[in-house]
Coordinates of C-alpha atoms and ligand atoms in Angstrom, one line a residue:
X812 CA -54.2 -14.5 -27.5
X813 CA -55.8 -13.6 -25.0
X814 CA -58.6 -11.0 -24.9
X815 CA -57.3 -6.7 -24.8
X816 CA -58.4 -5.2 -21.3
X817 CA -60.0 -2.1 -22.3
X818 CA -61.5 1.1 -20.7
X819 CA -63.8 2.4 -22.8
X820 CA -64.0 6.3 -21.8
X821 CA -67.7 7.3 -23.3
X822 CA -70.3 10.1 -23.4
X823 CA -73.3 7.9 -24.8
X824 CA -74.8 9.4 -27.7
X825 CA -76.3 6.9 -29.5
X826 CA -73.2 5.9 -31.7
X827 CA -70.8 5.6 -28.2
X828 CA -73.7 3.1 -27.3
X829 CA -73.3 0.5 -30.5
X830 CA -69.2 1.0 -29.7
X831 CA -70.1 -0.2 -26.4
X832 CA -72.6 -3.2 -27.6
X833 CA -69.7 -4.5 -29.7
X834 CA -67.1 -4.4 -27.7
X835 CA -69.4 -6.4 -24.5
X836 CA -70.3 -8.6 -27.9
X837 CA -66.7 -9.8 -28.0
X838 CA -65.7 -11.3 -25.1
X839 CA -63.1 -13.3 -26.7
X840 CA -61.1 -10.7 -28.2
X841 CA -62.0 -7.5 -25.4
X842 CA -62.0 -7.6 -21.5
X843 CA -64.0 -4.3 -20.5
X844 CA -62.5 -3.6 -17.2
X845 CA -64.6 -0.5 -16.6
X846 CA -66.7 2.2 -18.3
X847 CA -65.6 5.5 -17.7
X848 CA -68.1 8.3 -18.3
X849 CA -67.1 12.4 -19.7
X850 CA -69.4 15.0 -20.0
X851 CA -70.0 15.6 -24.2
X852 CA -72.3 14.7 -26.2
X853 CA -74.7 15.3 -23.3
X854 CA -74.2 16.3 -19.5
X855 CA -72.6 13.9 -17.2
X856 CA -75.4 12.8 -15.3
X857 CA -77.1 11.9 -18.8
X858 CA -73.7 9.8 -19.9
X859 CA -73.3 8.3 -16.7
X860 CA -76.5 7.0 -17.3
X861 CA -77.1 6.2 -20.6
X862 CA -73.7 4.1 -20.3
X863 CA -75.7 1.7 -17.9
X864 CA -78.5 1.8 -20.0
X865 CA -76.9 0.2 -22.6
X866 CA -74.8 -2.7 -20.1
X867 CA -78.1 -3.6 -18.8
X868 CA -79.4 -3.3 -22.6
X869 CA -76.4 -5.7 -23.5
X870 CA -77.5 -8.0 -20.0
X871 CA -74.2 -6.7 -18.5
X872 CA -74.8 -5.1 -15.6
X873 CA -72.3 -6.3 -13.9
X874 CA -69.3 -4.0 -16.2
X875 CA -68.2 -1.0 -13.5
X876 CA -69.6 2.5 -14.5
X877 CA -67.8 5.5 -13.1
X878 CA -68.2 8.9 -13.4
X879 CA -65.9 11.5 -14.3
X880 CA -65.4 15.2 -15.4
X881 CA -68.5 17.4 -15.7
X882 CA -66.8 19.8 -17.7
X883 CA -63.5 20.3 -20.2
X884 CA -60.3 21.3 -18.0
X885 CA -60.7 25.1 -18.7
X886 CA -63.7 25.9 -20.7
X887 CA -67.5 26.1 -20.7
X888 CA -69.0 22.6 -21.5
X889 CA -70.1 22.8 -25.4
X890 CA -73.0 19.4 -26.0
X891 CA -74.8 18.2 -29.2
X892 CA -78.6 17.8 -28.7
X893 CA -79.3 19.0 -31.5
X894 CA -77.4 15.5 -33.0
X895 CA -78.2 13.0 -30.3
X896 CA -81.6 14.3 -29.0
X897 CA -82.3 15.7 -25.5
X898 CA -81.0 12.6 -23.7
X899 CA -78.5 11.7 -25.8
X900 CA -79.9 8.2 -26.9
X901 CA -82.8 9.6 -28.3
X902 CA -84.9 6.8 -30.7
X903 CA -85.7 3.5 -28.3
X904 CA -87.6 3.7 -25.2
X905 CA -85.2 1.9 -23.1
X906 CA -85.8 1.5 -19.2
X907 CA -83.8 3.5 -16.6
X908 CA -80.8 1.4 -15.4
X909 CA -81.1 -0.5 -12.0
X910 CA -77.2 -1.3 -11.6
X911 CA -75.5 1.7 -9.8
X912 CA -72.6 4.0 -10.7
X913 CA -69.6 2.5 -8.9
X914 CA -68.3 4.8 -5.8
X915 CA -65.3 7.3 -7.0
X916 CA -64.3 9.4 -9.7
X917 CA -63.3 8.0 -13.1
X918 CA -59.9 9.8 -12.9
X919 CA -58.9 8.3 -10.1
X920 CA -59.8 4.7 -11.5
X921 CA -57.9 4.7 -14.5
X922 CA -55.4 5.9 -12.4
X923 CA -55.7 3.4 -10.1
X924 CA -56.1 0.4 -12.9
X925 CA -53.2 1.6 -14.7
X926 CA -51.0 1.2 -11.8
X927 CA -52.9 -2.0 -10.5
X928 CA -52.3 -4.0 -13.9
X929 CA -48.6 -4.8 -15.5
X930 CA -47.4 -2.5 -17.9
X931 CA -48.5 -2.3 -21.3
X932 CA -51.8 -4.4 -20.3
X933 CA -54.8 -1.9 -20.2
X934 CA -55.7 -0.3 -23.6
X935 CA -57.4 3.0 -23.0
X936 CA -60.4 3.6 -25.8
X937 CA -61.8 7.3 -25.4
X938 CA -64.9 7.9 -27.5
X939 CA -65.7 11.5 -26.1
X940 CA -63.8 14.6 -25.1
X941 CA -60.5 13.8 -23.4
X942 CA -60.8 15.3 -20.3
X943 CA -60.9 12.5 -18.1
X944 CA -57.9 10.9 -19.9
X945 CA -55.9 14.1 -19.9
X946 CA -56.4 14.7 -16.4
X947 CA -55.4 11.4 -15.3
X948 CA -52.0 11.9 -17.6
X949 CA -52.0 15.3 -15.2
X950 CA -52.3 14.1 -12.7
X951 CA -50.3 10.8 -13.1
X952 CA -47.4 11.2 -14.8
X953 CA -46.4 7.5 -14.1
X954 CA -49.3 6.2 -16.2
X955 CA -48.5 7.4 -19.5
X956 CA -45.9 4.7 -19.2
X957 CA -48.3 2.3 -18.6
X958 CA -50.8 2.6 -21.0
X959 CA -50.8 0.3 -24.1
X960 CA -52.4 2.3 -26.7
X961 CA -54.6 4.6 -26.9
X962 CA -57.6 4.0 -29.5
X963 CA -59.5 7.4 -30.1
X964 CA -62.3 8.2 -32.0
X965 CA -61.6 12.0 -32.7
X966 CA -60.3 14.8 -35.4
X967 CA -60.5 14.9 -39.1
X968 CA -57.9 16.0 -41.8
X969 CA -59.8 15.6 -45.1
X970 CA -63.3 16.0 -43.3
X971 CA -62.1 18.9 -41.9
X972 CA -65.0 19.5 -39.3
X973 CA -68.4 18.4 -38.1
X974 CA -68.8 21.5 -34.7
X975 CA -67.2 24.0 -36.1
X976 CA -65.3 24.6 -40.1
X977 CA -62.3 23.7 -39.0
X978 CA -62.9 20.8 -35.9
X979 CA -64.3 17.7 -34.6
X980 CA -66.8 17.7 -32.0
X981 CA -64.7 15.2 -29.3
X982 CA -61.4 17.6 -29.6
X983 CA -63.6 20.5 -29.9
X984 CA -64.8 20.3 -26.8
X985 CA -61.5 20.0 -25.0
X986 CA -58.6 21.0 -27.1
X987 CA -56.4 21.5 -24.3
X988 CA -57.1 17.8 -23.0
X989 CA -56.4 16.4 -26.8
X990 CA -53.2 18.5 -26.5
X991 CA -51.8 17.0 -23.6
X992 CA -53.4 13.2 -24.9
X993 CA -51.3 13.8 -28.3
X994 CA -48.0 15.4 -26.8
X995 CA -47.8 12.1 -24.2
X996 CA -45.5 10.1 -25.6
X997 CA -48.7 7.2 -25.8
X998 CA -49.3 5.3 -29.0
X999 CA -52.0 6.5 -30.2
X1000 CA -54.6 5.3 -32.9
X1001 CA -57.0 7.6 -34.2
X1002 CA -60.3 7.0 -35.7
X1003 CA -60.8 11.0 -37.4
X1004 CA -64.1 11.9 -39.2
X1005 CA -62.2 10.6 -42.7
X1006 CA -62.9 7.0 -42.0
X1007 CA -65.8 7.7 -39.3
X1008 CA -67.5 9.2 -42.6
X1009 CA -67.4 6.5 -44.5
X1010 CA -69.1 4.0 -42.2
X1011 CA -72.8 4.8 -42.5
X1012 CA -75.2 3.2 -41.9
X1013 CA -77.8 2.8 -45.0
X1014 CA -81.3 1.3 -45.2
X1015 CA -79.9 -2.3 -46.1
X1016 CA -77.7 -1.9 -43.2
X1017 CA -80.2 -0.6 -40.6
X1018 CA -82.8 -2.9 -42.3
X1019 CA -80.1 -6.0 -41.1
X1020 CA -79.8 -4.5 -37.6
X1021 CA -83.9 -4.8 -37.3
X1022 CA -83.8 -8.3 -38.3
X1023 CA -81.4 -9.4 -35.7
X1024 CA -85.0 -9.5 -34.0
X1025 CA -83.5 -9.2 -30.4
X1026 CA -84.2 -5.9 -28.4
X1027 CA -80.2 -5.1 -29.2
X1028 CA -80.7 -5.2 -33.0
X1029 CA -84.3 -3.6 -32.6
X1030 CA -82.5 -0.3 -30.5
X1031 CA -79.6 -0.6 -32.7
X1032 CA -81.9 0.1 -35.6
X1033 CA -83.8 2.7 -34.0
X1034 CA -80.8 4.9 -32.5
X1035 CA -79.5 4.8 -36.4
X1036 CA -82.6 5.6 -37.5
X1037 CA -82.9 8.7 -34.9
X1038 CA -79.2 9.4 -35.4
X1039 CA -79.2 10.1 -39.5
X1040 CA -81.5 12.6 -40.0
X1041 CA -78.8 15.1 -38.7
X1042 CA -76.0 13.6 -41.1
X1043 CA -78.5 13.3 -43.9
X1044 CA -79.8 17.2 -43.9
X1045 CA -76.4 18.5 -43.4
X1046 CA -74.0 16.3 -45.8
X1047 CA -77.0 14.5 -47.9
X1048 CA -75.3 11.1 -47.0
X1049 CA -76.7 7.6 -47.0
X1050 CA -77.4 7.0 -43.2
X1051 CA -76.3 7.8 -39.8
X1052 CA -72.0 7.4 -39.4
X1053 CA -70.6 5.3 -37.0
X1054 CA -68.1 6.9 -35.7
X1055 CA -67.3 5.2 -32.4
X1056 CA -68.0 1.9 -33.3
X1057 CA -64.5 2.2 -35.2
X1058 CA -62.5 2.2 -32.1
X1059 CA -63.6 -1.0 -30.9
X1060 CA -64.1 -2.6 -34.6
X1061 CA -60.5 -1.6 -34.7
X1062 CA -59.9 -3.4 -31.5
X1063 CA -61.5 -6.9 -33.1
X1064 CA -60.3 -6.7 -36.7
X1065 CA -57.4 -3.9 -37.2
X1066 CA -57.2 -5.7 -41.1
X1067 CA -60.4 -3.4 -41.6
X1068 CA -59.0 -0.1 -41.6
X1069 CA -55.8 1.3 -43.4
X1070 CA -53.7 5.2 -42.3
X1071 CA -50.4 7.0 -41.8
X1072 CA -48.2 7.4 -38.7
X1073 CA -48.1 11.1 -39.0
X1074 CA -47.8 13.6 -36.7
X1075 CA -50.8 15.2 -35.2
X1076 CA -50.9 18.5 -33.4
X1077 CA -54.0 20.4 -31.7
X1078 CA -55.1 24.0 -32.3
X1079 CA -55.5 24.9 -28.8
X1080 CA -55.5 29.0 -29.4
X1081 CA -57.2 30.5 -32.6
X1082 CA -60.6 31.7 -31.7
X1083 CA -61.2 30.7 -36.1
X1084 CA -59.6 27.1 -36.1
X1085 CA -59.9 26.1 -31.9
X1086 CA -60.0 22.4 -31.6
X1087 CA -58.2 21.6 -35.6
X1088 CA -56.8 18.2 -35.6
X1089 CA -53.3 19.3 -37.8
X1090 CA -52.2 16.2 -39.3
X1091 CA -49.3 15.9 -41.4
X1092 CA -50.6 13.5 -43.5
X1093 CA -48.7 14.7 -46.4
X1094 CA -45.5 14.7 -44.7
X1095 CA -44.6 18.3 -45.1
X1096 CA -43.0 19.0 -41.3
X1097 CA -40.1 17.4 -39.7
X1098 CA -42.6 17.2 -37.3
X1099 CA -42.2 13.3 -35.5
X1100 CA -45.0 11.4 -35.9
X1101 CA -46.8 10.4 -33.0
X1102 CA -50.2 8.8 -34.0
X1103 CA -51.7 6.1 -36.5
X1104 CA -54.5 8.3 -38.0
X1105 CA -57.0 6.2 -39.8
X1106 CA -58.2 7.3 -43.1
X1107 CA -60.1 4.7 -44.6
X1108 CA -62.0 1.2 -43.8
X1109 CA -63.8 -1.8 -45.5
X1110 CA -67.4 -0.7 -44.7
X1111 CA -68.8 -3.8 -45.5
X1112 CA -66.5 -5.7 -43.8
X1113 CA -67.0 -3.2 -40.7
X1114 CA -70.8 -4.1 -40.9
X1115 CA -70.7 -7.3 -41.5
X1116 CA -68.8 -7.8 -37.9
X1117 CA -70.8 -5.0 -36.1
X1118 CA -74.4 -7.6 -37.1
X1119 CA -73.0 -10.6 -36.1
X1120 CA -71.4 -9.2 -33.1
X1121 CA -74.8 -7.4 -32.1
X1122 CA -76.5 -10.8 -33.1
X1123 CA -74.6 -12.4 -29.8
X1124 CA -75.8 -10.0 -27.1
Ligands
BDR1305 C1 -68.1 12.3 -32.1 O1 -68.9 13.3 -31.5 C2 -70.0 12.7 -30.9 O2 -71.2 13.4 -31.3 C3 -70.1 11.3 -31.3 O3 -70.5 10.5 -30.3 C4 -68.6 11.0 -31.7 O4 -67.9 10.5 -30.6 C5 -68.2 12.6 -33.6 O5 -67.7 13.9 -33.9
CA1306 CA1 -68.9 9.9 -28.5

C-alpha cells in the first residue's frame, strides 16, 4: 500500500511535537504533504515556529509549514502555558528554525490540496483546536467531500475534562469549529482524553527514549520529562500522556487501539459544560453515529513503535 498523505494540523506543545517526529519517522506508511499551524496550546507565531523546530529537529526541513488562524472563529483565544511552558516546547534547548514558513494561509492550502489531489486521498490529522479545519469546511463546502478521514486528537467521555470539568482543551478552545468538524458528514476518528490517558509516559519509558542516544530521543526525553510534572501534580499519574502521538500511531498500526462508532455532539452554548464532547457511548439516543471514538489502546505496544520509530530519525 502505499504510504497515507496526511496534513497534520498542529499547535506544538511538546506532545504535538513527538506526533510529528513519528509520523516524519514513517515514511513508508505516511506522506506529510504539509504542516498546518493553529493558534492553542501557544500563540501562532510560537506554533508556527515550534512546528519547524521540530522538521529541522527530525532533519526535515524540507516538509511545508503554513500558518493559519490566530484565534478561534468567535472567541477570545484561551492557551496552556501553564502545561507546555512559555514557548510551548519547554525542556530541550533546541535552535531557532532556519527553513521558512511557506507563503499563504493554511486555510487556503488545505483547501487548495484537497481539491488538487483525487478524492478520498488526503487524510486530514488535527492535533489542536479546529479552527483552521472548520474554516476551510466554511469556506469550502466541496472539500468535505474530499477528505478521507479525519484523525483527531480531542474530547473525553469517561475523562470528562482536562481545561475545564466538563471539556477538553483542543474542543475547548473552539467549540463552534469542533461543531461544524463533527456535523460534516467526514469520517471521523477521535483520539478523546480516555485512551490519550492511558498512554503515559513512565520512567522506564522516558528512560528508553534517552537511550535512543540521538538528539531526537535525547529531546524526546526531555519534553516528557518537562511535560509530566503538570499531569503528575494534578492526576498523581505515572508520567507525562501522549495525547497526540495517538493520531498518527493510529495512522501506522490502527490494531493498537479499540472504540465505538457513536455519535458525538459538541456543547457549543452552556457557560457550565462549553466545549463537552457528548458521546453516546452507551447508545442511549437515536442519535446517528458519526465518529470512531477511541477508548482504549495497547500502551506497550504504542511505545514500543513510538522508540523504534524515533530510533530512525
Ligand atoms: C490536547 O491539548 C494540548 O494541550 C495537547 O497538545 C493536546 O493536543 C490535550 O488536551
Ligand atoms: Ca496539541
Amino acid at each position: 500500500m502505499p504510504p497515507r498523505k496526511i496534513i497534520i494540523d498542529t499547535d506544538p506543545g511538546q506532545d504535538d511535537a513527538v506526533a510529528i517526529l513519528l509520523a516524519l519517522a514513517s515514511p513508508e506508511e505516511i506522506d506529510v504533504i504539509a504542516i498546518t499551524c493553529v493558534a492553542g496550546n501557544v500563540p501562532l507565531d510560537l506554533t508556527s515556529k515550534n512546528a519547524r523546530i521540530i522538521c529541522e529537529l527530525a532533519g526535515k526541513g524540507n516538509v511545508p509549514v503554513f500558518a493559519g488562524s490566530d484565534r478561534p472563529m468567535g472567541r477570545a483565544l484561551v492557551t496552556a502555558e501553564h502545561v507546555h511552558g512559555k514557548t510551548g516546547l519547554d525542556g530541550p534547548d533546541l535552535p531557532d528554525p532556519l527553513m521558512p514558513l511557506e507563503d499563504g494561509h493554511a486555510v487556503d492550502y488545505i483547501i487548495e490540496q484537497l481539491r488538487a489531489h483525487a478524492p478520498g486521498t488526503v487524510t486530514l490529522c488535527p492535533i489542536g483546536p479546529l479552527t483552521n479545519i472548520a474554516t476551510a469546511l466554511q469556506k469550502a463546502p466541496d472539500i468535505a467531500e474530499r477528505i478521507a478521514e479525519i484523525v483527531l486528537m480531542g474530547g473525553a467521555y469517561f475523562e470528562v475534562g482536562n481545561i475545564t470539568p466538563t471539556a477538553e482543551f483542543n474542543i475547548y478552545v473552539d467549540p463552534e469549529a469542533a461543531d461544524i468538524v463533527f456535523k460534516s458528514g467526514v469520517p471521523i476518528v477521535v483520539m478523546p482524553l480516555d485512551v490519550t490517558h492511558k498512554a503515559l509516559v513512565t520512567r522506564a519509558r522516558n528512560d528508553a527514549f534517552r537511550a535512543i542516544g540521538t538528539p531526537v530521543g535525547t529531546a524526546v526525553a526531555q519534553m516528557t520529562d518537562f511535560f509530566e510534572r503538570f499531569d503528575k501534580e494534578k492526576y498523581g499519574s505515572d508520567g507525562a500522556p501522549l495525547h497526540d502521538p495517538c493520531v498518527t500511531a493510529y495512522l501506522i498500526r490502527p490494531d493498537l487501539f479499540t472504540g465505538r462508532h457513536i455519535n458525538v455532539e459538541i456543547e457549543t452554548q452552556s457557560a457550565l459544560t462549553l466545549g463537552m464532547t457528548v458521546a453516546d457511548w452507551w447508545g442511549v439516543t437515536e442519535r446517528a453515529p458519526n465518529a470512531l471514538f477511541i477508548g482504549d489502546l495497547d500502551a506497550d505496544g504504542f511505545f514500543s513503535l513510538l522508540t523504534e520509530r524515533l530510533a530512525r530519525l
